[in-house]
Amino acid sequence: MKQIPYSQQAVYNNISDLRNLEKVRDRVPEDKVRDFAFDEDTVSLNVAPVGELKLRICDREEPKCVKFEAVQSPVPFNIWIQVLPVDEQNSKMKVTVKAELNPFIKGMVAGPLQDGVEKIADALAQVPYV
């Protein structure tokens, strides 16, 4: 869980509309991510060495959760971003990834996948949710 110094509603409002990714465009490492594009419900990017990824919001539970599904990816996966209130000015965020991996692939990608989830959570914790 990552502590966020913004209210649950403010965080939800931002993560439930992917056009707000414009606020973090300058933090995306150009040497690792190319073709970064988004609209209200989808985000697409080309990540080295994975390749092209496209995610779409498949469910919103205001103000507590946004669920994403991979619509273009070498491996099928879903991401849940849960936002829990701490008090009126603070919240906590939990990022969960569920990937359908066979045991052979899981051994190779489990570490990098967990690292990716932690990087997503760290980046989301630094976004200005105003």
PDB file of C-alpha atoms in Angstrom:
ATOM      1  CA  MET A   1       0.000   0.000   0.000  1.00  0.00           C
ATOM      2  CA  LYS A   2       1.199   3.469  -0.865  1.00  0.00           C
ATOM      3  CA  GLN A   3       0.185   6.484   1.189  1.00  0.00           C
ATOM      4  CA  ILE A   4      -1.250   9.318  -0.958  1.00  0.00           C
ATOM      5  CA  PRO A   5      -1.584  12.860   0.469  1.00  0.00           C
ATOM      6  CA  TYR A   6      -4.931  13.429  -1.292  1.00  0.00           C
ATOM      7  CA  SER A   7      -8.517  12.401  -0.581  1.00  0.00           C
ATOM      8  CA  GLN A   8      -9.924   9.118  -1.860  1.00  0.00           C
ATOM      9  CA  GLN A   9     -12.294  10.984  -4.202  1.00  0.00           C
ATOM     10  CA  ALA A  10      -9.538  13.181  -5.678  1.00  0.00           C
ATOM     11  CA  VAL A  11      -7.361  10.144  -6.394  1.00  0.00           C
ATOM     12  CA  TYR A  12     -10.267   8.186  -7.878  1.00  0.00           C
ATOM     13  CA  ASN A  13     -11.295  11.114 -10.090  1.00  0.00           C
ATOM     14  CA  ASN A  14      -7.813  11.209 -11.588  1.00  0.00           C
ATOM     15  CA  ILE A  15      -7.171   7.501 -12.120  1.00  0.00           C
ATOM     16  CA  SER A  16     -10.655   6.856 -13.527  1.00  0.00           C
ATOM     17  CA  ASP A  17     -10.000   9.208 -16.492  1.00  0.00           C
ATOM     18  CA  LEU A  18      -6.802   8.282 -18.307  1.00  0.00           C
ATOM     19  CA  ARG A  19      -6.582  11.699 -19.955  1.00  0.00           C
ATOM     20  CA  ASN A  20      -5.074  12.745 -16.612  1.00  0.00           C
ATOM     21  CA  LEU A  21      -1.915  10.842 -17.615  1.00  0.00           C
ATOM     22  CA  GLU A  22      -0.931  14.102 -19.311  1.00  0.00           C
ATOM     23  CA  LYS A  23       0.186  15.232 -15.825  1.00  0.00           C
ATOM     24  CA  VAL A  24       2.880  12.539 -15.735  1.00  0.00           C
ATOM     25  CA  ARG A  25       3.910  12.431 -19.393  1.00  0.00           C
ATOM     26  CA  ASP A  26       7.213  14.160 -18.550  1.00  0.00           C
ATOM     27  CA  ARG A  27       8.044  11.407 -16.012  1.00  0.00           C
ATOM     28  CA  VAL A  28       7.813   8.592 -18.554  1.00  0.00           C
ATOM     29  CA  PRO A  29      11.362   7.384 -19.395  1.00  0.00           C
ATOM     30  CA  GLU A  30      11.685   7.848 -23.160  1.00  0.00           C
ATOM     31  CA  ASP A  31      14.442   5.238 -23.386  1.00  0.00           C
ATOM     32  CA  LYS A  32      12.060   2.558 -22.054  1.00  0.00           C
ATOM     33  CA  VAL A  33       8.625   3.730 -23.238  1.00  0.00           C
ATOM     34  CA  ARG A  34       7.646   4.909 -26.713  1.00  0.00           C
ATOM     35  CA  ASP A  35       4.385   5.661 -28.494  1.00  0.00           C
ATOM     36  CA  PHE A  36       2.708   6.710 -25.221  1.00  0.00           C
ATOM     37  CA  ALA A  37      -0.917   7.589 -26.051  1.00  0.00           C
ATOM     38  CA  PHE A  38      -4.168   7.664 -24.103  1.00  0.00           C
ATOM     39  CA  ASP A  39      -7.799   8.728 -24.063  1.00  0.00           C
ATOM     40  CA  GLU A  40     -10.449   8.580 -21.324  1.00  0.00           C
ATOM     41  CA  ASP A  41     -10.586   4.766 -21.176  1.00  0.00           C
ATOM     42  CA  THR A  42      -7.408   3.410 -22.813  1.00  0.00           C
ATOM     43  CA  VAL A  43      -3.651   3.787 -22.662  1.00  0.00           C
ATOM     44  CA  SER A  44      -1.179   2.360 -25.159  1.00  0.00           C
ATOM     45  CA  LEU A  45       2.581   2.294 -25.129  1.00  0.00           C
ATOM     46  CA  ASN A  46       5.555   0.411 -26.465  1.00  0.00           C
ATOM     47  CA  VAL A  47       7.721  -0.848 -23.617  1.00  0.00           C
ATOM     48  CA  ALA A  48      11.216  -2.208 -24.179  1.00  0.00           C
ATOM     49  CA  PRO A  49      11.721  -5.183 -24.196  1.00  0.00           C
ATOM     50  CA  VAL A  50       8.061  -6.275 -23.797  1.00  0.00           C
ATOM     51  CA  GLY A  51       6.614  -4.643 -26.919  1.00  0.00           C
ATOM     52  CA  GLU A  52       3.264  -2.991 -27.508  1.00  0.00           C
ATOM     53  CA  LEU A  53       0.776  -2.840 -24.636  1.00  0.00           C
ATOM     54  CA  LYS A  54      -2.736  -1.475 -24.618  1.00  0.00           C
ATOM     55  CA  LEU A  55      -4.864  -1.321 -21.471  1.00  0.00           C
ATOM     56  CA  ARG A  56      -8.528  -0.418 -21.186  1.00  0.00           C
ATOM     57  CA  ILE A  57     -10.570   0.443 -18.115  1.00  0.00           C
ATOM     58  CA  CYS A  58     -13.089  -2.379 -17.798  1.00  0.00           C
ATOM     59  CA  ASP A  59     -14.748  -1.396 -14.510  1.00  0.00           C
ATOM     60  CA  ARG A  60     -15.037   1.625 -12.222  1.00  0.00           C
ATOM     61  CA  GLU A  61     -16.300   1.436  -8.636  1.00  0.00           C
ATOM     62  CA  GLU A  62     -16.468   5.040  -7.461  1.00  0.00           C
ATOM     63  CA  PRO A  63     -14.622   6.107  -5.339  1.00  0.00           C
ATOM     64  CA  LYS A  64     -12.678   2.968  -4.461  1.00  0.00           C
ATOM     65  CA  CYS A  65     -11.443   0.980  -7.466  1.00  0.00           C
ATOM     66  CA  VAL A  66     -10.534   1.139 -11.157  1.00  0.00           C
ATOM     67  CA  LYS A  67      -9.963  -2.127 -13.030  1.00  0.00           C
ATOM     68  CA  PHE A  68      -7.965  -2.443 -16.238  1.00  0.00           C
ATOM     69  CA  GLU A  69      -7.676  -5.252 -18.758  1.00  0.00           C
ATOM     70  CA  ALA A  70      -4.942  -5.801 -21.304  1.00  0.00           C
ATOM     71  CA  VAL A  71      -6.400  -5.633 -24.799  1.00  0.00           C
ATOM     72  CA  GLN A  72      -3.003  -5.887 -26.505  1.00  0.00           C
ATOM     73  CA  SER A  73      -0.186  -7.648 -24.685  1.00  0.00           C
ATOM     74  CA  PRO A  74       2.148 -10.623 -25.067  1.00  0.00           C
ATOM     75  CA  VAL A  75       0.629 -11.976 -21.820  1.00  0.00           C
ATOM     76  CA  PRO A  76      -3.028 -11.579 -20.748  1.00  0.00           C
ATOM     77  CA  PHE A  77      -3.341  -9.641 -17.486  1.00  0.00           C
ATOM     78  CA  ASN A  78      -5.579  -7.360 -15.434  1.00  0.00           C
ATOM     79  CA  ILE A  79      -4.689  -4.526 -13.064  1.00  0.00           C
ATOM     80  CA  TRP A  80      -6.754  -3.300 -10.118  1.00  0.00           C
ATOM     81  CA  ILE A  81      -6.032   0.039  -8.487  1.00  0.00           C
ATOM     82  CA  GLN A  82      -7.788   0.265  -5.127  1.00  0.00           C
ATOM     83  CA  VAL A  83      -8.049   3.555  -3.259  1.00  0.00           C
ATOM     84  CA  LEU A  84      -8.876   3.403   0.444  1.00  0.00           C
ATOM     85  CA  PRO A  85      -9.603   6.428   2.638  1.00  0.00           C
ATOM     86  CA  VAL A  86      -7.316   7.165   5.576  1.00  0.00           C
ATOM     87  CA  ASP A  87      -8.983  10.451   6.515  1.00  0.00           C
ATOM     88  CA  GLU A  88     -10.512  13.398   4.627  1.00  0.00           C
ATOM     89  CA  GLN A  89      -7.147  14.520   3.220  1.00  0.00           C
ATOM     90  CA  ASN A  90      -5.270  11.227   2.789  1.00  0.00           C
ATOM     91  CA  SER A  91      -5.758   7.836   1.206  1.00  0.00           C
ATOM     92  CA  LYS A  92      -3.905   4.604   0.498  1.00  0.00           C
ATOM     93  CA  MET A  93      -3.479   2.980  -2.882  1.00  0.00           C
ATOM     94  CA  LYS A  94      -2.951  -0.687  -3.670  1.00  0.00           C
ATOM     95  CA  VAL A  95      -2.030  -1.897  -7.154  1.00  0.00           C
ATOM     96  CA  THR A  96      -2.686  -5.565  -7.959  1.00  0.00           C
ATOM     97  CA  VAL A  97      -1.834  -7.422 -11.156  1.00  0.00           C
ATOM     98  CA  LYS A  98      -3.327 -10.761 -12.129  1.00  0.00           C
ATOM     99  CA  ALA A  99      -1.642 -12.482 -15.055  1.00  0.00           C
ATOM    100  CA  GLU A 100      -2.497 -15.804 -16.626  1.00  0.00           C
ATOM    101  CA  LEU A 101       0.907 -17.460 -16.765  1.00  0.00           C
ATOM    102  CA  ASN A 102       1.955 -21.049 -17.198  1.00  0.00           C
ATOM    103  CA  PRO A 103       4.533 -22.268 -14.638  1.00  0.00           C
ATOM    104  CA  PHE A 104       7.462 -21.978 -17.083  1.00  0.00           C
ATOM    105  CA  ILE A 105       6.699 -18.354 -18.033  1.00  0.00           C
ATOM    106  CA  LYS A 106       5.798 -17.460 -14.432  1.00  0.00           C
ATOM    107  CA  GLY A 107       9.310 -18.337 -13.269  1.00  0.00           C
ATOM    108  CA  MET A 108      10.800 -15.943 -15.827  1.00  0.00           C
ATOM    109  CA  VAL A 109       8.443 -12.972 -15.448  1.00  0.00           C
ATOM    110  CA  ALA A 110       7.250 -13.059 -11.823  1.00  0.00           C
ATOM    111  CA  GLY A 111      10.120 -10.865 -10.579  1.00  0.00           C
ATOM    112  CA  PRO A 112       9.949  -8.271 -13.388  1.00  0.00           C
ATOM    113  CA  LEU A 113       6.145  -8.213 -13.139  1.00  0.00           C
ATOM    114  CA  GLN A 114       6.258  -7.501  -9.390  1.00  0.00           C
ATOM    115  CA  ASP A 115       8.905  -4.833 -10.003  1.00  0.00           C
ATOM    116  CA  GLY A 116       6.648  -3.261 -12.636  1.00  0.00           C
ATOM    117  CA  VAL A 117       3.694  -3.206 -10.234  1.00  0.00           C
ATOM    118  CA  GLU A 118       5.814  -1.482  -7.589  1.00  0.00           C
ATOM    119  CA  LYS A 119       6.987   1.118 -10.134  1.00  0.00           C
ATOM    120  CA  ILE A 120       3.383   1.783 -11.168  1.00  0.00           C
ATOM    121  CA  ALA A 121       2.398   2.244  -7.519  1.00  0.00           C
ATOM    122  CA  ASP A 122       5.388   4.544  -6.870  1.00  0.00           C
ATOM    123  CA  ALA A 123       4.564   6.675  -9.915  1.00  0.00           C
ATOM    124  CA  LEU A 124       0.894   6.897  -8.968  1.00  0.00           C
ATOM    125  CA  ALA A 125       1.833   7.918  -5.417  1.00  0.00           C
ATOM    126  CA  GLN A 126       3.719  10.944  -6.807  1.00  0.00           C
ATOM    127  CA  VAL A 127       0.974  12.276  -9.081  1.00  0.00           C
ATOM    128  CA  PRO A 128      -0.534  15.648  -8.099  1.00  0.00           C
ATOM    129  CA  TYR A 129      -4.218  14.699  -7.652  1.00  0.00           C
ATOM    130  CA  VAL A 130      -5.596  18.237  -7.810  1.00  0.00           C
TER     131      VAL A 130
END
